[in-house]
Amino acid sequence: MYNFACCLLSNLVLLAAVHLVCWFVHAMRPDLSIPAERVFVGMIAIAFVFDAALTFLVFADATGPWQRYHPVSAFFARAVAYALAVTVALVHARRAAAKRAAREQGKSGKKSGKDSALVIETSPYSKSTLPM
């Protein structure tokens, strides 16, 4: 349980750090939008692969003081912590996107769909339009 809690806590701290870095990047360069959740999921995937490689290829057959840590049984607790942190990140991203969409819809004051589509006149001669 201790292994799970420490891994989950460190993953959530990493998630907060990635969000903070992406927020700073967006504040400095508004044209550059980095999705923090995708960066975090990528980092967790890489960490999970390295963790599995170390656990099953290096420490699984280790003798001596490493046997008391039960590396294989502890890996599954860490894997659940990785999955839970990714789930938290994705749920947070989905809620933020829904909140952002509701805010944008509230600002425009229009209904979504074809009624609120922007129409640009492309040629005054042919009276053609281009829905955006």
mmCIF file with all atom_site columns, C-alpha atoms in Angstrom:
data_model
loop_
_atom_site.group_PDB
_atom_site.id
_atom_site.type_symbol
_atom_site.label_atom_id
_atom_site.label_alt_id
_atom_site.label_comp_id
_atom_site.label_asym_id
_atom_site.label_entity_id
_atom_site.label_seq_id
_atom_site.pdbx_PDB_ins_code
_atom_site.Cartn_x
_atom_site.Cartn_y
_atom_site.Cartn_z
_atom_site.occupancy
_atom_site.B_iso_or_equiv
_atom_site.pdbx_formal_charge
_atom_site.auth_seq_id
_atom_site.auth_comp_id
_atom_site.auth_asym_id
_atom_site.auth_atom_id
_atom_site.pdbx_PDB_model_num
ATOM 1   C CA . MET A 1 1   ? 0.000   0.000   0.000   1.00 0.00 ? 1   MET A CA 1
ATOM 2   C CA . TYR A 1 2   ? 2.882   2.337   0.779   1.00 0.00 ? 2   TYR A CA 1
ATOM 3   C CA . ASN A 1 3   ? 4.357   1.697   -2.669  1.00 0.00 ? 3   ASN A CA 1
ATOM 4   C CA . PHE A 1 4   ? 1.005   2.499   -4.323  1.00 0.00 ? 4   PHE A CA 1
ATOM 5   C CA . ALA A 1 5   ? 0.508   5.708   -2.331  1.00 0.00 ? 5   ALA A CA 1
ATOM 6   C CA . CYS A 1 6   ? 4.026   7.004   -3.003  1.00 0.00 ? 6   CYS A CA 1
ATOM 7   C CA . CYS A 1 7   ? 3.818   6.226   -6.706  1.00 0.00 ? 7   CYS A CA 1
ATOM 8   C CA . LEU A 1 8   ? 0.376   7.823   -7.023  1.00 0.00 ? 8   LEU A CA 1
ATOM 9   C CA . LEU A 1 9   ? 1.485   10.911  -5.131  1.00 0.00 ? 9   LEU A CA 1
ATOM 10  C CA . SER A 1 10  ? 4.611   11.319  -7.248  1.00 0.00 ? 10  SER A CA 1
ATOM 11  C CA . ASN A 1 11  ? 2.565   10.876  -10.438 1.00 0.00 ? 11  ASN A CA 1
ATOM 12  C CA . LEU A 1 12  ? 0.063   13.517  -9.361  1.00 0.00 ? 12  LEU A CA 1
ATOM 13  C CA . VAL A 1 13  ? 2.909   15.899  -8.499  1.00 0.00 ? 13  VAL A CA 1
ATOM 14  C CA . LEU A 1 14  ? 4.328   15.213  -11.966 1.00 0.00 ? 14  LEU A CA 1
ATOM 15  C CA . LEU A 1 15  ? 0.900   15.970  -13.473 1.00 0.00 ? 15  LEU A CA 1
ATOM 16  C CA . ALA A 1 16  ? 0.774   19.297  -11.624 1.00 0.00 ? 16  ALA A CA 1
ATOM 17  C CA . ALA A 1 17  ? 4.308   20.137  -12.773 1.00 0.00 ? 17  ALA A CA 1
ATOM 18  C CA . VAL A 1 18  ? 3.467   19.347  -16.410 1.00 0.00 ? 18  VAL A CA 1
ATOM 19  C CA . HIS A 1 19  ? 0.339   21.511  -16.197 1.00 0.00 ? 19  HIS A CA 1
ATOM 20  C CA . LEU A 1 20  ? 2.367   24.347  -14.711 1.00 0.00 ? 20  LEU A CA 1
ATOM 21  C CA . VAL A 1 21  ? 5.052   24.134  -17.398 1.00 0.00 ? 21  VAL A CA 1
ATOM 22  C CA . CYS A 1 22  ? 2.440   24.024  -20.171 1.00 0.00 ? 22  CYS A CA 1
ATOM 23  C CA . TRP A 1 23  ? 0.668   27.008  -18.607 1.00 0.00 ? 23  TRP A CA 1
ATOM 24  C CA . PHE A 1 24  ? 3.946   28.978  -18.555 1.00 0.00 ? 24  PHE A CA 1
ATOM 25  C CA . VAL A 1 25  ? 4.642   28.063  -22.177 1.00 0.00 ? 25  VAL A CA 1
ATOM 26  C CA . HIS A 1 26  ? 1.142   29.177  -23.168 1.00 0.00 ? 26  HIS A CA 1
ATOM 27  C CA . ALA A 1 27  ? 1.552   32.410  -21.205 1.00 0.00 ? 27  ALA A CA 1
ATOM 28  C CA . MET A 1 28  ? 4.820   33.207  -22.963 1.00 0.00 ? 28  MET A CA 1
ATOM 29  C CA . ARG A 1 29  ? 3.696   32.098  -26.423 1.00 0.00 ? 29  ARG A CA 1
ATOM 30  C CA . PRO A 1 30  ? -0.119  32.182  -26.793 1.00 0.00 ? 30  PRO A CA 1
ATOM 31  C CA . ASP A 1 31  ? 0.111   30.843  -30.342 1.00 0.00 ? 31  ASP A CA 1
ATOM 32  C CA . LEU A 1 32  ? 1.756   27.647  -29.045 1.00 0.00 ? 32  LEU A CA 1
ATOM 33  C CA . SER A 1 33  ? -0.756  25.373  -27.371 1.00 0.00 ? 33  SER A CA 1
ATOM 34  C CA . ILE A 1 34  ? 0.687   22.262  -25.717 1.00 0.00 ? 34  ILE A CA 1
ATOM 35  C CA . PRO A 1 35  ? -1.868  19.756  -24.398 1.00 0.00 ? 35  PRO A CA 1
ATOM 36  C CA . ALA A 1 36  ? -0.570  18.969  -20.910 1.00 0.00 ? 36  ALA A CA 1
ATOM 37  C CA . GLU A 1 37  ? -2.589  15.776  -20.607 1.00 0.00 ? 37  GLU A CA 1
ATOM 38  C CA . ARG A 1 38  ? -1.060  14.283  -23.737 1.00 0.00 ? 38  ARG A CA 1
ATOM 39  C CA . VAL A 1 39  ? 2.430   15.189  -22.551 1.00 0.00 ? 39  VAL A CA 1
ATOM 40  C CA . PHE A 1 40  ? 1.690   13.618  -19.173 1.00 0.00 ? 40  PHE A CA 1
ATOM 41  C CA . VAL A 1 41  ? 0.243   10.436  -20.680 1.00 0.00 ? 41  VAL A CA 1
ATOM 42  C CA . GLY A 1 42  ? 3.317   10.126  -22.895 1.00 0.00 ? 42  GLY A CA 1
ATOM 43  C CA . MET A 1 43  ? 5.639   10.587  -19.939 1.00 0.00 ? 43  MET A CA 1
ATOM 44  C CA . ILE A 1 44  ? 3.726   8.028   -17.889 1.00 0.00 ? 44  ILE A CA 1
ATOM 45  C CA . ALA A 1 45  ? 3.787   5.542   -20.774 1.00 0.00 ? 45  ALA A CA 1
ATOM 46  C CA . ILE A 1 46  ? 7.566   5.885   -21.051 1.00 0.00 ? 46  ILE A CA 1
ATOM 47  C CA . ALA A 1 47  ? 7.953   5.566   -17.275 1.00 0.00 ? 47  ALA A CA 1
ATOM 48  C CA . PHE A 1 48  ? 5.722   2.483   -17.252 1.00 0.00 ? 48  PHE A CA 1
ATOM 49  C CA . VAL A 1 49  ? 7.785   0.779   -19.965 1.00 0.00 ? 49  VAL A CA 1
ATOM 50  C CA . PHE A 1 50  ? 11.050  1.525   -18.163 1.00 0.00 ? 50  PHE A CA 1
ATOM 51  C CA . ASP A 1 51  ? 9.559   0.410   -14.842 1.00 0.00 ? 51  ASP A CA 1
ATOM 52  C CA . ALA A 1 52  ? 8.399   -2.870  -16.375 1.00 0.00 ? 52  ALA A CA 1
ATOM 53  C CA . ALA A 1 53  ? 11.770  -3.444  -18.023 1.00 0.00 ? 53  ALA A CA 1
ATOM 54  C CA . LEU A 1 54  ? 13.658  -2.837  -14.794 1.00 0.00 ? 54  LEU A CA 1
ATOM 55  C CA . THR A 1 55  ? 11.253  -4.897  -12.738 1.00 0.00 ? 55  THR A CA 1
ATOM 56  C CA . PHE A 1 56  ? 11.002  -7.943  -14.957 1.00 0.00 ? 56  PHE A CA 1
ATOM 57  C CA . LEU A 1 57  ? 14.411  -7.938  -16.623 1.00 0.00 ? 57  LEU A CA 1
ATOM 58  C CA . VAL A 1 58  ? 16.742  -6.691  -13.905 1.00 0.00 ? 58  VAL A CA 1
ATOM 59  C CA . PHE A 1 59  ? 15.274  -7.083  -10.430 1.00 0.00 ? 59  PHE A CA 1
ATOM 60  C CA . ALA A 1 60  ? 13.017  -10.119 -10.927 1.00 0.00 ? 60  ALA A CA 1
ATOM 61  C CA . ASP A 1 61  ? 15.859  -12.576 -10.433 1.00 0.00 ? 61  ASP A CA 1
ATOM 62  C CA . ALA A 1 62  ? 17.951  -10.412 -8.157  1.00 0.00 ? 62  ALA A CA 1
ATOM 63  C CA . THR A 1 63  ? 19.306  -12.066 -5.061  1.00 0.00 ? 63  THR A CA 1
ATOM 64  C CA . GLY A 1 64  ? 20.461  -10.576 -1.844  1.00 0.00 ? 64  GLY A CA 1
ATOM 65  C CA . PRO A 1 65  ? 18.849  -7.493  -0.307  1.00 0.00 ? 65  PRO A CA 1
ATOM 66  C CA . TRP A 1 66  ? 16.527  -6.937  -3.291  1.00 0.00 ? 66  TRP A CA 1
ATOM 67  C CA . GLN A 1 67  ? 14.427  -9.996  -2.458  1.00 0.00 ? 67  GLN A CA 1
ATOM 68  C CA . ARG A 1 68  ? 12.821  -8.341  0.550   1.00 0.00 ? 68  ARG A CA 1
ATOM 69  C CA . TYR A 1 69  ? 11.251  -5.630  -1.662  1.00 0.00 ? 69  TYR A CA 1
ATOM 70  C CA . HIS A 1 70  ? 9.308   -8.161  -3.795  1.00 0.00 ? 70  HIS A CA 1
ATOM 71  C CA . PRO A 1 71  ? 9.845   -6.242  -7.043  1.00 0.00 ? 71  PRO A CA 1
ATOM 72  C CA . VAL A 1 72  ? 7.320   -8.205  -9.093  1.00 0.00 ? 72  VAL A CA 1
ATOM 73  C CA . SER A 1 73  ? 4.451   -7.889  -6.617  1.00 0.00 ? 73  SER A CA 1
ATOM 74  C CA . ALA A 1 74  ? 5.224   -4.202  -6.035  1.00 0.00 ? 74  ALA A CA 1
ATOM 75  C CA . PHE A 1 75  ? 5.111   -3.554  -9.791  1.00 0.00 ? 75  PHE A CA 1
ATOM 76  C CA . PHE A 1 76  ? 1.380   -4.218  -9.958  1.00 0.00 ? 76  PHE A CA 1
ATOM 77  C CA . ALA A 1 77  ? 0.700   -1.606  -7.283  1.00 0.00 ? 77  ALA A CA 1
ATOM 78  C CA . ARG A 1 78  ? 2.767   0.885   -9.262  1.00 0.00 ? 78  ARG A CA 1
ATOM 79  C CA . ALA A 1 79  ? 0.946   -0.078  -12.479 1.00 0.00 ? 79  ALA A CA 1
ATOM 80  C CA . VAL A 1 80  ? -2.399  0.659   -10.818 1.00 0.00 ? 80  VAL A CA 1
ATOM 81  C CA . ALA A 1 81  ? -1.014  3.996   -9.599  1.00 0.00 ? 81  ALA A CA 1
ATOM 82  C CA . TYR A 1 82  ? 0.098   4.829   -13.152 1.00 0.00 ? 82  TYR A CA 1
ATOM 83  C CA . ALA A 1 83  ? -3.346  3.940   -14.517 1.00 0.00 ? 83  ALA A CA 1
ATOM 84  C CA . LEU A 1 84  ? -5.138  5.947   -11.839 1.00 0.00 ? 84  LEU A CA 1
ATOM 85  C CA . ALA A 1 85  ? -2.980  9.027   -12.484 1.00 0.00 ? 85  ALA A CA 1
ATOM 86  C CA . VAL A 1 86  ? -3.650  8.795   -16.233 1.00 0.00 ? 86  VAL A CA 1
ATOM 87  C CA . THR A 1 87  ? -7.367  8.443   -15.530 1.00 0.00 ? 87  THR A CA 1
ATOM 88  C CA . VAL A 1 88  ? -7.291  11.547  -13.321 1.00 0.00 ? 88  VAL A CA 1
ATOM 89  C CA . ALA A 1 89  ? -5.471  13.487  -16.052 1.00 0.00 ? 89  ALA A CA 1
ATOM 90  C CA . LEU A 1 90  ? -7.901  12.449  -18.779 1.00 0.00 ? 90  LEU A CA 1
ATOM 91  C CA . VAL A 1 91  ? -10.986 13.150  -16.651 1.00 0.00 ? 91  VAL A CA 1
ATOM 92  C CA . HIS A 1 92  ? -9.557  16.552  -15.758 1.00 0.00 ? 92  HIS A CA 1
ATOM 93  C CA . ALA A 1 93  ? -8.918  17.297  -19.449 1.00 0.00 ? 93  ALA A CA 1
ATOM 94  C CA . ARG A 1 94  ? -12.439 16.273  -20.423 1.00 0.00 ? 94  ARG A CA 1
ATOM 95  C CA . ARG A 1 95  ? -14.026 18.406  -17.710 1.00 0.00 ? 95  ARG A CA 1
ATOM 96  C CA . ALA A 1 96  ? -11.859 21.394  -18.624 1.00 0.00 ? 96  ALA A CA 1
ATOM 97  C CA . ALA A 1 97  ? -12.793 21.040  -22.301 1.00 0.00 ? 97  ALA A CA 1
ATOM 98  C CA . ALA A 1 98  ? -16.494 20.857  -21.434 1.00 0.00 ? 98  ALA A CA 1
ATOM 99  C CA . LYS A 1 99  ? -16.174 23.894  -19.171 1.00 0.00 ? 99  LYS A CA 1
ATOM 100 C CA . ARG A 1 100 ? -14.288 25.802  -21.884 1.00 0.00 ? 100 ARG A CA 1
ATOM 101 C CA . ALA A 1 101 ? -16.935 24.903  -24.481 1.00 0.00 ? 101 ALA A CA 1
ATOM 102 C CA . ALA A 1 102 ? -19.740 26.015  -22.178 1.00 0.00 ? 102 ALA A CA 1
ATOM 103 C CA . ARG A 1 103 ? -17.931 29.289  -21.514 1.00 0.00 ? 103 ARG A CA 1
ATOM 104 C CA . GLU A 1 104 ? -17.410 29.909  -25.242 1.00 0.00 ? 104 GLU A CA 1
ATOM 105 C CA . GLN A 1 105 ? -21.048 29.103  -25.949 1.00 0.00 ? 105 GLN A CA 1
ATOM 106 C CA . GLY A 1 106 ? -22.091 31.486  -23.191 1.00 0.00 ? 106 GLY A CA 1
ATOM 107 C CA . LYS A 1 107 ? -19.941 34.276  -24.619 1.00 0.00 ? 107 LYS A CA 1
ATOM 108 C CA . SER A 1 108 ? -21.325 33.975  -28.103 1.00 0.00 ? 108 SER A CA 1
ATOM 109 C CA . GLY A 1 109 ? -24.913 33.712  -26.886 1.00 0.00 ? 109 GLY A CA 1
ATOM 110 C CA . LYS A 1 110 ? -25.804 31.623  -29.899 1.00 0.00 ? 110 LYS A CA 1
ATOM 111 C CA . LYS A 1 111 ? -26.984 28.097  -30.329 1.00 0.00 ? 111 LYS A CA 1
ATOM 112 C CA . SER A 1 112 ? -24.563 25.468  -31.490 1.00 0.00 ? 112 SER A CA 1
ATOM 113 C CA . GLY A 1 113 ? -24.957 23.821  -34.860 1.00 0.00 ? 113 GLY A CA 1
ATOM 114 C CA . LYS A 1 114 ? -25.767 25.230  -38.279 1.00 0.00 ? 114 LYS A CA 1
ATOM 115 C CA . ASP A 1 115 ? -27.701 28.201  -36.897 1.00 0.00 ? 115 ASP A CA 1
ATOM 116 C CA . SER A 1 116 ? -24.548 29.697  -35.417 1.00 0.00 ? 116 SER A CA 1
ATOM 117 C CA . ALA A 1 117 ? -22.285 29.002  -38.397 1.00 0.00 ? 117 ALA A CA 1
ATOM 118 C CA . LEU A 1 118 ? -20.344 31.952  -39.732 1.00 0.00 ? 118 LEU A CA 1
ATOM 119 C CA . VAL A 1 119 ? -21.040 32.626  -43.413 1.00 0.00 ? 119 VAL A CA 1
ATOM 120 C CA . ILE A 1 120 ? -18.563 34.533  -45.553 1.00 0.00 ? 120 ILE A CA 1
ATOM 121 C CA . GLU A 1 121 ? -19.500 36.041  -48.908 1.00 0.00 ? 121 GLU A CA 1
ATOM 122 C CA . THR A 1 122 ? -16.862 34.771  -51.327 1.00 0.00 ? 122 THR A CA 1
ATOM 123 C CA . SER A 1 123 ? -17.889 36.621  -54.478 1.00 0.00 ? 123 SER A CA 1
ATOM 124 C CA . PRO A 1 124 ? -20.168 39.626  -54.789 1.00 0.00 ? 124 PRO A CA 1
ATOM 125 C CA . TYR A 1 125 ? -20.714 38.834  -58.453 1.00 0.00 ? 125 TYR A CA 1
ATOM 126 C CA . SER A 1 126 ? -22.009 35.277  -58.023 1.00 0.00 ? 126 SER A CA 1
ATOM 127 C CA . LYS A 1 127 ? -23.491 35.896  -54.551 1.00 0.00 ? 127 LYS A CA 1
ATOM 128 C CA . SER A 1 128 ? -21.807 32.696  -53.330 1.00 0.00 ? 128 SER A CA 1
ATOM 129 C CA . THR A 1 129 ? -21.168 32.084  -49.650 1.00 0.00 ? 129 THR A CA 1
ATOM 130 C CA . LEU A 1 130 ? -18.833 29.870  -47.658 1.00 0.00 ? 130 LEU A CA 1
ATOM 131 C CA . PRO A 1 131 ? -20.045 28.505  -44.322 1.00 0.00 ? 131 PRO A CA 1
ATOM 132 C CA . MET A 1 132 ? -17.281 28.299  -41.724 1.00 0.00 ? 132 MET A CA 1
#
